[in-house]
CSV table of C-alpha atoms and ligand atoms in Angstrom, one decimal:
chain,number,residue,atom,x,y,z
E,271,UNK,CA,33.5,0.3,10.2
E,272,UNK,CA,34.0,-2.5,7.8
E,273,UNK,CA,30.6,-3.4,6.6
E,274,UNK,CA,29.5,-6.7,5.3
E,275,UNK,CA,28.6,-6.8,1.6
E,276,UNK,CA,25.3,-5.0,1.1
E,277,UNK,CA,22.2,-7.2,0.9
E,278,UNK,CA,20.8,-8.2,-2.5
E,279,UNK,CA,17.7,-10.0,-3.7
E,280,UNK,CA,18.4,-13.6,-4.4
E,281,UNK,CA,16.7,-13.4,-7.7
E,282,UNK,CA,14.8,-11.1,-10.0
E,283,UNK,CA,11.6,-13.0,-9.2
E,284,UNK,CA,12.2,-12.5,-5.5
E,285,UNK,CA,12.5,-8.7,-6.1
E,286,UNK,CA,9.4,-8.5,-8.2
E,287,UNK,CA,7.4,-10.5,-5.6
E,288,UNK,CA,8.6,-8.5,-2.7
E,289,UNK,CA,7.9,-5.2,-4.5
E,290,UNK,CA,4.5,-6.5,-5.6
E,291,UNK,CA,4.0,-7.6,-2.0
E,292,UNK,CA,4.7,-4.0,-0.9
E,293,UNK,CA,2.3,-2.6,-3.4
E,294,UNK,CA,-0.5,-5.1,-2.9
E,295,UNK,CA,-2.1,-4.4,0.5
E,296,UNK,CA,-5.0,-3.0,2.4
E,297,UNK,CA,-5.1,-0.3,-0.3
E,298,UNK,CA,-6.0,-2.9,-3.0
E,299,UNK,CA,-8.3,-5.2,-1.1
E,300,UNK,CA,-10.0,-2.8,1.2
E,301,UNK,CA,-9.7,0.8,0.0
E,302,UNK,CA,-9.9,0.4,-3.7
E,303,UNK,CA,-13.2,-1.5,-3.8
E,304,UNK,CA,-14.9,0.9,-1.4
E,305,UNK,CA,-13.8,4.1,-3.1
E,306,UNK,CA,-14.8,2.5,-6.4
E,307,UNK,CA,-18.2,1.9,-4.8
E,308,UNK,CA,-18.5,5.4,-3.5
E,309,UNK,CA,-17.5,6.9,-6.8
E,310,UNK,CA,-20.0,4.9,-8.8
E,311,UNK,CA,-17.6,2.4,-10.4
E,312,UNK,CA,-17.0,2.6,-14.2
E,313,UNK,CA,-15.5,5.9,-15.0
E,314,UNK,CA,-13.7,6.1,-11.7
E,315,UNK,CA,-11.9,2.8,-12.5
E,316,UNK,CA,-10.9,4.0,-15.9
E,317,UNK,CA,-9.4,7.2,-14.5
E,318,UNK,CA,-7.6,5.2,-11.8
E,319,UNK,CA,-6.1,3.0,-14.5
E,320,UNK,CA,-5.1,6.1,-16.4
E,321,UNK,CA,-3.3,7.5,-13.4
E,322,UNK,CA,-1.5,4.3,-12.7
E,323,UNK,CA,-0.2,4.2,-16.3
E,324,UNK,CA,0.5,7.8,-16.8
E,325,UNK,CA,1.8,8.9,-13.4
E,326,UNK,CA,2.3,5.8,-11.2
E,327,UNK,CA,4.5,3.7,-13.5
E,328,UNK,CA,6.8,6.5,-14.5
E,329,UNK,CA,7.4,7.5,-10.9
E,330,UNK,CA,8.0,3.9,-9.9
E,331,UNK,CA,10.6,3.7,-12.7
E,332,UNK,CA,12.2,6.8,-11.3
E,333,UNK,CA,12.1,5.6,-7.7
E,334,UNK,CA,13.4,2.1,-8.3
E,335,UNK,CA,16.0,3.6,-10.5
E,336,UNK,CA,17.4,6.1,-8.0
E,337,UNK,CA,17.6,3.2,-5.5
E,338,UNK,CA,19.4,0.9,-7.8
E,339,UNK,CA,21.9,3.6,-8.8
E,340,UNK,CA,22.6,4.7,-5.2
E,341,UNK,CA,22.5,1.2,-3.6
E,342,UNK,CA,21.3,3.0,-0.5
E,343,UNK,CA,18.2,3.7,1.5
E,344,UNK,CA,16.4,7.0,0.7
E,345,UNK,CA,18.3,9.5,2.8
E,346,UNK,CA,21.7,8.2,1.8
E,347,UNK,CA,20.6,7.8,-1.8
E,348,UNK,CA,19.6,11.4,-2.3
E,349,UNK,CA,22.7,12.5,-0.4
E,350,UNK,CA,25.0,10.4,-2.5
E,351,UNK,CA,23.7,11.4,-5.9
E,352,UNK,CA,23.7,15.1,-5.2
E,353,UNK,CA,26.3,17.6,-4.0
E,354,UNK,CA,27.0,17.9,-0.2
E,355,UNK,CA,24.3,19.5,1.9
E,356,UNK,CA,21.7,19.1,-0.8
E,357,UNK,CA,18.1,19.7,0.3
E,358,UNK,CA,17.1,16.6,-1.7
E,359,UNK,CA,18.1,14.6,1.4
E,360,UNK,CA,15.0,16.1,3.0
E,361,UNK,CA,12.9,14.1,0.5
E,362,UNK,CA,14.5,10.9,1.8
E,363,UNK,CA,14.0,12.0,5.4
E,364,UNK,CA,10.3,12.7,4.7
E,365,UNK,CA,10.0,9.2,3.4
E,366,UNK,CA,11.5,7.7,6.5
E,367,UNK,CA,9.0,9.7,8.6
E,368,UNK,CA,6.1,8.7,6.3
E,369,UNK,CA,7.0,5.0,6.7
E,370,UNK,CA,7.0,5.5,10.5
E,371,UNK,CA,3.6,7.2,10.5
E,372,UNK,CA,1.9,4.9,8.0
E,373,UNK,CA,3.0,1.7,9.6
E,374,UNK,CA,1.8,2.8,13.0
E,375,UNK,CA,-1.8,2.8,12.0
E,376,UNK,CA,-1.6,0.3,9.1
E,377,UNK,CA,-0.7,-2.3,11.8
E,378,UNK,CA,-3.9,-1.6,13.6
E,379,UNK,CA,-6.0,-2.2,10.5
E,380,UNK,CA,-4.0,-5.3,9.7
E,381,UNK,CA,-4.7,-6.4,13.3
E,382,UNK,CA,-8.4,-6.2,12.5
E,383,UNK,CA,-7.9,-8.6,9.6
E,384,UNK,CA,-6.2,-11.0,12.0
E,385,UNK,CA,-9.0,-10.7,14.5
E,386,UNK,CA,-11.4,-11.6,11.7
E,387,UNK,CA,-9.3,-14.7,10.9
E,388,UNK,CA,-9.8,-15.7,14.5
E,389,UNK,CA,-13.6,-14.8,14.4
E,390,UNK,CA,-14.0,-16.8,11.2
E,391,UNK,CA,-12.1,-19.8,12.6
E,392,UNK,CA,-14.3,-19.9,15.6
E,393,UNK,CA,-17.4,-20.0,13.4
E,394,UNK,CA,-18.6,-16.5,13.9
E,395,UNK,CA,-19.4,-16.2,10.2
E,396,UNK,CA,-21.6,-19.2,9.5
E,397,UNK,CA,-25.2,-20.3,9.6
E,398,UNK,CA,-26.8,-16.9,10.0
E,399,UNK,CA,-30.5,-17.2,8.9
E,400,UNK,CA,-32.7,-14.9,10.8
E,401,UNK,CA,-32.4,-11.1,10.5
E,402,UNK,CA,-31.1,-11.0,14.0
E,403,UNK,CA,-28.4,-13.5,13.4
E,404,UNK,CA,-27.4,-11.6,10.2
E,405,UNK,CA,-27.2,-8.3,12.1
E,406,UNK,CA,-25.1,-9.9,14.8
E,407,UNK,CA,-22.4,-10.8,12.2
E,408,UNK,CA,-22.2,-7.1,11.1
E,409,UNK,CA,-22.0,-6.0,14.7
E,410,UNK,CA,-18.7,-7.8,15.3
E,411,UNK,CA,-16.9,-4.9,13.8
E,412,UNK,CA,-18.3,-2.3,16.2
E,413,UNK,CA,-17.5,-4.5,19.1
E,414,UNK,CA,-13.9,-4.9,17.9
E,415,UNK,CA,-13.5,-1.3,17.2
E,416,UNK,CA,-14.5,-0.3,20.7
E,417,UNK,CA,-12.4,-2.9,22.4
E,418,UNK,CA,-9.0,-1.5,23.4
E,419,UNK,CA,-7.6,-4.8,24.7
E,420,UNK,CA,-8.3,-6.6,21.4
E,421,UNK,CA,-6.9,-3.8,19.3
E,422,UNK,CA,-3.7,-3.7,21.4
E,423,UNK,CA,-3.3,-7.4,21.3
E,424,UNK,CA,-3.6,-7.7,17.5
E,425,UNK,CA,-1.5,-4.6,16.9
E,426,UNK,CA,1.2,-6.1,19.1
E,427,UNK,CA,1.1,-9.5,17.4
E,428,UNK,CA,1.2,-7.9,13.9
E,429,UNK,CA,4.1,-5.7,14.7
E,430,UNK,CA,6.0,-8.6,16.3
E,431,UNK,CA,5.6,-10.7,13.1
E,432,UNK,CA,6.6,-7.8,10.9
E,433,UNK,CA,9.7,-7.1,13.1
E,434,UNK,CA,10.6,-10.8,13.0
E,435,UNK,CA,10.5,-11.0,9.2
E,436,UNK,CA,12.5,-7.8,8.6
E,437,UNK,CA,15.1,-8.8,11.2
E,438,UNK,CA,15.9,-11.9,9.4
E,439,UNK,CA,16.9,-9.8,6.4
E,440,UNK,CA,16.4,-9.3,2.7
E,441,UNK,CA,16.9,-12.8,1.2
E,442,UNK,CA,15.8,-15.0,4.0
E,443,UNK,CA,13.2,-12.7,5.5
E,444,UNK,CA,11.5,-10.3,3.1
E,445,UNK,CA,12.1,-12.2,0.0
E,446,UNK,CA,11.2,-15.6,1.3
E,447,UNK,CA,8.1,-14.3,3.0
E,448,UNK,CA,6.9,-12.7,-0.2
E,449,UNK,CA,7.8,-15.8,-2.2
E,450,UNK,CA,5.4,-17.8,-0.1
E,451,UNK,CA,2.7,-15.3,0.6
E,452,UNK,CA,2.3,-13.6,-2.8
E,453,UNK,CA,1.5,-16.7,-4.8
E,454,UNK,CA,-0.8,-17.9,-2.0
E,455,UNK,CA,-2.6,-14.5,-2.2
E,456,UNK,CA,-3.1,-14.8,-6.0
E,457,UNK,CA,-4.4,-18.3,-5.7
E,458,UNK,CA,-6.9,-17.3,-2.9
E,459,UNK,CA,-8.1,-14.3,-4.8
E,460,UNK,CA,-8.6,-16.2,-8.0
E,461,UNK,CA,-10.6,-18.8,-6.0
E,462,UNK,CA,-12.8,-16.1,-4.6
E,463,UNK,CA,-13.4,-14.5,-8.1
E,464,UNK,CA,-14.3,-17.9,-9.5
E,465,UNK,CA,-16.8,-18.4,-6.7
E,466,UNK,CA,-18.1,-14.9,-7.4
E,467,UNK,CA,-18.8,-15.8,-11.1
E,468,UNK,CA,-21.3,-18.4,-9.9
E,469,UNK,CA,-23.4,-15.7,-8.1
E,470,UNK,CA,-26.4,-13.9,-9.5
E,471,UNK,CA,-24.9,-10.5,-8.9
E,472,UNK,CA,-21.8,-11.2,-11.1
E,473,UNK,CA,-23.1,-9.6,-14.3
E,474,UNK,CA,-24.3,-6.5,-12.4
E,475,UNK,CA,-20.9,-6.3,-10.7
E,476,UNK,CA,-19.0,-6.5,-14.0
E,477,UNK,CA,-21.2,-3.8,-15.4
E,478,UNK,CA,-20.6,-1.7,-12.4
E,479,UNK,CA,-16.8,-2.0,-12.4
E,480,UNK,CA,-16.2,-1.9,-16.2
E,481,UNK,CA,-19.2,0.0,-17.6
E,482,UNK,CA,-18.5,3.6,-18.5
E,483,UNK,CA,-21.0,5.6,-16.5
E,484,UNK,CA,-20.0,9.0,-15.3
E,485,UNK,CA,-23.0,10.0,-13.3
E,486,UNK,CA,-21.5,9.7,-9.9
E,487,UNK,CA,-18.0,10.9,-10.8
E,488,UNK,CA,-16.9,14.2,-9.4
E,489,UNK,CA,-13.8,16.3,-9.6
E,490,UNK,CA,-12.9,15.1,-6.1
E,491,UNK,CA,-13.2,11.5,-7.3
E,492,UNK,CA,-10.7,12.2,-10.1
E,493,UNK,CA,-8.2,13.5,-7.6
E,494,UNK,CA,-9.0,10.6,-5.2
E,495,UNK,CA,-8.1,8.2,-8.0
E,496,UNK,CA,-4.8,10.0,-8.5
E,497,UNK,CA,-4.0,10.0,-4.8
E,498,UNK,CA,-4.8,6.4,-4.5
E,499,UNK,CA,-2.5,5.4,-7.3
E,500,UNK,CA,0.4,6.6,-5.1
E,501,UNK,CA,-0.7,4.8,-2.0
E,502,UNK,CA,-1.5,1.5,-3.8
E,503,UNK,CA,1.8,1.4,-5.6
E,504,UNK,CA,3.7,2.3,-2.4
E,505,UNK,CA,5.2,5.4,-4.1
E,506,UNK,CA,6.3,8.6,-2.6
E,507,UNK,CA,8.2,7.6,0.5
E,508,UNK,CA,11.1,5.6,-0.8
E,509,UNK,CA,9.8,2.1,-0.3
E,510,UNK,CA,10.3,1.2,-4.0
E,511,UNK,CA,13.6,3.1,-3.8
E,512,UNK,CA,14.8,1.0,-0.9
E,513,UNK,CA,13.7,-2.2,-2.6
E,514,UNK,CA,15.4,-1.1,-5.8
E,515,UNK,CA,18.6,-0.5,-3.8
E,516,UNK,CA,18.9,-4.3,-3.3
E,517,UNK,CA,18.6,-5.0,-7.0
E,518,UNK,CA,21.3,-6.6,-9.0
E,519,UNK,CA,23.0,-4.6,-11.8
E,520,UNK,CA,21.8,-6.8,-14.5
E,521,UNK,CA,18.1,-6.6,-13.6
E,522,UNK,CA,16.1,-4.0,-15.5
E,523,UNK,CA,14.1,-1.3,-13.9
E,524,UNK,CA,11.5,-0.6,-16.6
E,525,UNK,CA,10.2,-4.0,-17.1
E,526,UNK,CA,10.0,-4.8,-13.4
E,527,UNK,CA,8.1,-1.6,-12.7
E,528,UNK,CA,5.5,-2.5,-15.3
E,529,UNK,CA,5.2,-6.0,-13.9
E,530,UNK,CA,4.8,-4.7,-10.3
E,531,UNK,CA,2.2,-2.1,-11.3
E,532,UNK,CA,0.4,-4.7,-13.4
E,533,UNK,CA,0.2,-7.2,-10.6
E,534,UNK,CA,-1.0,-4.5,-8.2
E,535,UNK,CA,-3.7,-3.3,-10.6
E,536,UNK,CA,-4.8,-6.9,-11.3
E,537,UNK,CA,-5.2,-7.6,-7.6
E,538,UNK,CA,-7.2,-4.4,-7.1
E,539,UNK,CA,-9.5,-5.3,-10.0
E,540,UNK,CA,-9.9,-8.9,-8.9
E,541,UNK,CA,-10.8,-7.6,-5.4
E,542,UNK,CA,-13.6,-5.7,-7.0
E,543,UNK,CA,-14.7,-8.8,-8.9
E,544,UNK,CA,-14.8,-10.8,-5.7
E,545,UNK,CA,-16.4,-8.1,-3.5
E,546,UNK,CA,-19.1,-6.6,-5.7
E,547,UNK,CA,-20.8,-9.8,-6.9
E,548,UNK,CA,-21.0,-10.9,-3.2
E,549,UNK,CA,-22.3,-7.4,-2.2
E,550,UNK,CA,-25.0,-7.4,-4.9
E,551,UNK,CA,-26.0,-11.0,-4.6
E,552,UNK,CA,-26.6,-10.6,-0.9
E,553,UNK,CA,-28.6,-7.4,-1.3
E,554,UNK,CA,-26.0,-5.0,0.0
E,555,UNK,CA,-24.9,-1.6,-1.4
E,556,UNK,CA,-21.7,-0.9,-3.4
E,557,UNK,CA,-21.3,2.4,-1.7
E,558,UNK,CA,-21.1,0.9,1.8
E,559,UNK,CA,-17.8,2.6,2.5
E,560,UNK,CA,-15.0,0.9,4.5
E,561,UNK,CA,-17.6,-1.5,5.9
E,562,UNK,CA,-17.4,-3.3,2.6
E,563,UNK,CA,-14.7,-5.6,3.9
E,564,UNK,CA,-15.4,-5.8,7.6
E,565,UNK,CA,-19.2,-5.8,7.6
E,566,UNK,CA,-20.4,-6.7,4.2
E,567,UNK,CA,-18.1,-9.6,3.5
E,568,UNK,CA,-18.7,-11.5,6.8
E,569,UNK,CA,-22.4,-10.8,6.4
E,570,UNK,CA,-22.3,-12.6,3.0
E,571,UNK,CA,-20.1,-15.3,4.2
E,572,UNK,CA,-22.4,-16.1,7.1
E,573,UNK,CA,-25.2,-16.8,4.7
E,574,UNK,CA,-23.4,-18.8,2.1
E,575,UNK,CA,-22.7,-22.5,2.2
E,576,UNK,CA,-19.2,-23.2,3.4
E,577,UNK,CA,-19.0,-19.7,4.7
E,578,UNK,CA,-16.5,-20.4,7.5
E,579,UNK,CA,-14.0,-21.6,5.0
E,580,UNK,CA,-14.4,-18.7,2.6
E,581,UNK,CA,-14.2,-16.3,5.5
E,582,UNK,CA,-11.0,-17.8,6.8
E,583,UNK,CA,-9.6,-17.7,3.2
E,584,UNK,CA,-10.5,-14.1,2.7
E,585,UNK,CA,-9.2,-12.7,5.9
E,586,UNK,CA,-6.0,-14.7,5.8
E,587,UNK,CA,-5.5,-13.2,2.4
E,588,UNK,CA,-6.1,-9.7,3.8
E,589,UNK,CA,-3.6,-10.4,6.5
E,590,UNK,CA,-1.0,-11.6,4.1
E,591,UNK,CA,-1.5,-8.6,1.9
E,592,UNK,CA,-1.1,-6.3,4.8
E,593,UNK,CA,2.0,-8.1,6.1
E,594,UNK,CA,4.0,-7.9,2.9
E,595,UNK,CA,3.2,-4.2,2.7
E,596,UNK,CA,4.1,-3.6,6.4
E,597,UNK,CA,7.4,-5.3,5.8
E,598,UNK,CA,8.3,-2.7,3.2
E,599,UNK,CA,7.3,0.2,5.4
E,600,UNK,CA,9.5,-1.1,8.3
E,601,UNK,CA,12.3,-1.9,5.9
E,602,UNK,CA,12.5,1.8,4.8
E,603,UNK,CA,12.7,3.0,8.3
E,604,UNK,CA,15.1,0.4,9.5
E,605,UNK,CA,17.4,0.6,6.5
E,606,UNK,CA,18.0,4.3,7.2
E,607,UNK,CA,19.6,3.3,10.5
E,608,UNK,CA,21.4,0.4,8.9
E,609,UNK,CA,22.9,2.4,6.1
E,610,UNK,CA,23.5,5.8,7.7
E,611,UNK,CA,24.3,4.9,11.3
E,612,UNK,CA,25.8,1.5,10.5
E,613,UNK,CA,23.6,-0.2,13.1
E,614,UNK,CA,23.4,-3.9,12.9
E,615,UNK,CA,20.1,-5.0,11.2
E,616,UNK,CA,18.7,-6.6,14.4
E,617,UNK,CA,19.2,-3.5,16.4
E,618,UNK,CA,17.8,-1.1,13.8
E,619,UNK,CA,14.7,-3.3,13.2
E,620,UNK,CA,14.1,-3.9,16.9
E,621,UNK,CA,14.3,-0.2,17.9
E,622,UNK,CA,12.4,1.3,15.0
E,623,UNK,CA,9.8,-1.5,15.1
E,624,UNK,CA,9.4,-0.9,18.8
E,625,UNK,CA,9.1,2.8,18.4
E,626,UNK,CA,6.5,2.4,15.7
E,627,UNK,CA,4.6,0.0,17.9
E,628,UNK,CA,4.4,2.5,20.7
E,629,UNK,CA,3.4,5.3,18.3
E,630,UNK,CA,0.6,3.1,17.0
E,631,UNK,CA,-0.9,2.5,20.5
E,632,UNK,CA,-3.1,5.7,20.3
E,633,UNK,CA,-4.4,4.5,17.0
E,634,UNK,CA,-5.3,1.1,18.5
E,635,UNK,CA,-7.1,2.9,21.2
E,636,UNK,CA,-8.9,5.3,18.9
E,637,UNK,CA,-12.2,3.4,19.0
E,638,UNK,CA,-12.3,2.5,22.6
E,639,UNK,CA,-11.7,5.8,24.4
E,640,UNK,CA,-14.0,8.7,25.2
E,641,UNK,CA,-11.3,11.0,24.0
E,642,UNK,CA,-12.0,10.0,20.4
E,643,UNK,CA,-15.8,10.2,20.6
E,644,UNK,CA,-18.2,7.5,19.5
E,645,UNK,CA,-19.9,6.3,16.3
E,646,UNK,CA,-17.6,3.7,14.8
E,647,UNK,CA,-19.0,3.9,11.4
E,648,UNK,CA,-18.2,7.5,10.7
E,649,UNK,CA,-14.9,7.1,12.3
E,650,UNK,CA,-13.9,4.1,10.2
E,651,UNK,CA,-15.1,6.0,7.2
E,652,UNK,CA,-12.4,8.5,8.0
E,653,UNK,CA,-9.7,6.0,8.6
E,654,UNK,CA,-8.7,6.1,5.0
E,655,UNK,CA,-10.7,9.1,4.0
E,656,UNK,CA,-9.0,11.1,6.6
E,657,UNK,CA,-11.0,14.0,7.9
E,658,UNK,CA,-8.6,14.5,10.8
E,659,UNK,CA,-11.0,14.1,13.6
E,660,UNK,CA,-8.9,11.9,15.8
E,661,UNK,CA,-5.4,10.5,16.2
E,662,UNK,CA,-6.0,7.7,13.7
E,663,UNK,CA,-7.5,10.0,11.0
E,664,UNK,CA,-5.0,12.7,11.6
E,665,UNK,CA,-2.1,10.4,10.9
E,666,UNK,CA,-3.6,9.0,7.7
E,667,UNK,CA,-4.6,12.5,6.6
E,668,UNK,CA,-1.1,13.7,7.1
E,669,UNK,CA,0.6,10.7,5.5
E,670,UNK,CA,-1.8,10.2,2.5
E,671,UNK,CA,-2.5,13.8,1.6
E,672,UNK,CA,0.8,15.4,2.4
E,673,UNK,CA,3.7,13.2,2.9
E,674,UNK,CA,3.2,10.8,0.0
E,675,UNK,CA,2.4,13.5,-2.7
E,676,UNK,CA,5.2,15.7,-1.5
E,677,UNK,CA,7.6,12.7,-1.5
E,678,UNK,CA,6.4,11.7,-4.9
E,679,UNK,CA,6.9,15.2,-6.2
E,680,UNK,CA,10.4,15.3,-4.8
E,681,UNK,CA,11.3,11.9,-6.3
E,682,UNK,CA,9.8,12.8,-9.7
E,683,UNK,CA,11.7,16.1,-9.8
E,684,UNK,CA,14.9,14.5,-8.5
E,685,UNK,CA,14.9,11.6,-11.0
E,686,UNK,CA,14.1,13.8,-14.0
E,687,UNK,CA,15.8,17.2,-13.4
E,688,UNK,CA,18.9,15.8,-11.8
E,689,UNK,CA,19.2,13.2,-14.5
E,690,UNK,CA,21.7,15.3,-16.5
E,691,UNK,CA,24.0,15.2,-13.5
E,692,UNK,CA,23.4,11.6,-12.7
E,693,UNK,CA,23.6,10.6,-16.3
E,694,UNK,CA,27.4,10.9,-16.3
E,695,UNK,CA,27.4,7.9,-14.1
E,696,UNK,CA,28.2,4.8,-16.0
E,697,UNK,CA,25.3,2.9,-14.5
E,698,UNK,CA,22.8,5.2,-15.9
E,699,UNK,CA,24.1,5.0,-19.4
E,700,UNK,CA,23.7,1.3,-19.2
E,701,UNK,CA,20.2,1.8,-17.9
E,702,UNK,CA,19.1,4.2,-20.6
E,703,UNK,CA,20.0,1.8,-23.3
E,704,UNK,CA,18.3,-1.0,-21.4
E,705,UNK,CA,16.2,-1.5,-24.5
E,706,UNK,CA,13.7,1.4,-24.2
E,707,UNK,CA,13.5,3.4,-27.4
E,708,UNK,CA,14.6,7.1,-27.1
E,709,UNK,CA,11.0,8.3,-27.6
E,710,UNK,CA,9.9,6.2,-24.6
E,711,UNK,CA,12.8,7.6,-22.5
E,712,UNK,CA,11.9,11.2,-23.4
E,713,UNK,CA,8.2,10.6,-22.7
E,714,UNK,CA,9.2,9.2,-19.3
E,715,UNK,CA,11.5,12.2,-18.6
E,716,UNK,CA,8.8,14.8,-19.4
E,717,UNK,CA,6.1,13.0,-17.5
E,718,UNK,CA,8.4,13.2,-14.4
E,719,UNK,CA,9.4,16.7,-15.2
E,720,UNK,CA,6.0,18.2,-15.9
E,721,UNK,CA,3.0,15.9,-16.0
E,722,UNK,CA,3.4,14.2,-12.6
E,723,UNK,CA,4.4,17.3,-10.7
E,724,UNK,CA,1.4,19.2,-12.0
E,725,UNK,CA,-0.9,16.2,-11.1
E,726,UNK,CA,0.6,16.0,-7.6
E,727,UNK,CA,0.1,19.7,-7.0
E,728,UNK,CA,-3.5,19.2,-8.0
E,729,UNK,CA,-3.9,16.5,-5.4
E,730,UNK,CA,-2.4,18.7,-2.7
E,731,UNK,CA,-4.6,21.6,-3.7
E,732,UNK,CA,-7.5,19.2,-3.4
E,733,UNK,CA,-6.4,18.2,0.1
E,734,UNK,CA,-6.2,21.9,1.0
E,735,UNK,CA,-9.8,22.4,-0.2
E,736,UNK,CA,-8.7,24.8,-2.9
E,737,UNK,CA,-10.1,22.6,-5.6
P,559,LIG,N1,0.7,-0.1,-1.1
P,559,LIG,C1,0.2,-0.6,0.2
P,559,LIG,C2,-1.3,-0.8,0.0
P,559,LIG,O1,-1.8,-0.7,-1.0
P,559,LIG,C3,0.6,0.3,1.3
P,559,LIG,C4,2.0,0.6,1.4
P,559,LIG,C5,3.0,-0.2,1.6
P,559,LIG,C6,2.5,1.9,1.1
P,559,LIG,N2,4.2,0.5,1.5
P,559,LIG,C7,3.9,1.8,1.2
P,559,LIG,C8,2.0,3.1,0.8
P,559,LIG,C9,4.7,2.9,1.0
P,559,LIG,C10,2.8,4.2,0.6
P,559,LIG,C11,4.2,4.1,0.7
P,559,LIG,O2,-1.9,-1.1,1.0
């Protein structure tokens, strides 16, 4: 079938913003602050930064690079760059599956963020003075969690928006959406951080996030930092590979990977600098767990002047961040059908998006049915911690602890050990001389060959309970 010219990003900035949009998500604004809180701040943050720089960035370079070389979505990319029948294709297939699984529950959490925009806009988070009024603000979350209708409604709406944007395509859909939403996100976050600097708790928050105190750091925390560096950079399932496949020849892989990782890290740290001052100033705990966003933030908003406005701002931000990440998850799944089965984009997106939507329904119902037990707090705690107790947790556990590390392992090994074979390709030679000194290239190669695989195996052993 004569296929139209493959999509490409309209500009390098468009690519960087879309990839940063994928990376910046619930992982940055929700998960990172709360795991930082639970691990006692300071040293945990330092180790996380170390993981990003030493493992995350090199793998991202590898992933974007493989995509750019192959000009294909994951399965086809691995298939193209290796001999026929290669098992490497499985790494790509695992990625498509991971995208499917992650988006199905990610959409449910994103739906909560949208529900909170609605709550904020209707004045639910303002003018709380008495202890009762303050408690009522926090109780919204339990009510939402146990309400199947609301969960399904927001899950449906969020998936519909995601499908709509991805259907429109790379330049006019994904790129345009990111170009508008990413800068808006940065502006909103900066505004929140500036507000936070005016609070009493700001100094304490800075000390908490950047001070080096190891007292609460455990071995598990170190591994959690490593695992999170995969999730937050959207690595290990071919999302960055797919985005790289739409790159133009002349755009460099290394510089863009650093920029994307830098933006992602900046957002995660800014999220901490917005959340912790508020948490401390309003007498709440850093180690509040996942409630940090859905309980603590509204509780603070409800007591501050102009709370409704801040609350709307914050949850719109959370929704934007989730949307640009969801787009990348759907794009990976859909592009498999576009590239391999030559389906038209609209059909691939509609069918895969529809299937993911259906697969997400049990997640949306997790809180409202007897089947999944009661006690929303402990359940929410396991949403991203994943102790596998219900549908929602089991999916996240499977995706975060198994699929992403395995995929990352595959991508690291593929990009580094197969490089001798791939190197003969003209494109690679151009890439290697992109400006990076030989020493940097060799360091990258050995990180992917040895350091990253060892680190990933440690994460998996941790997930198994061996460590
Ligand atoms: N990185 C996003 C976040 O921090 C989530 C995400 C989007 C993701 N695409 C991904 C995670 C691909 C792993 C793989 O919320």
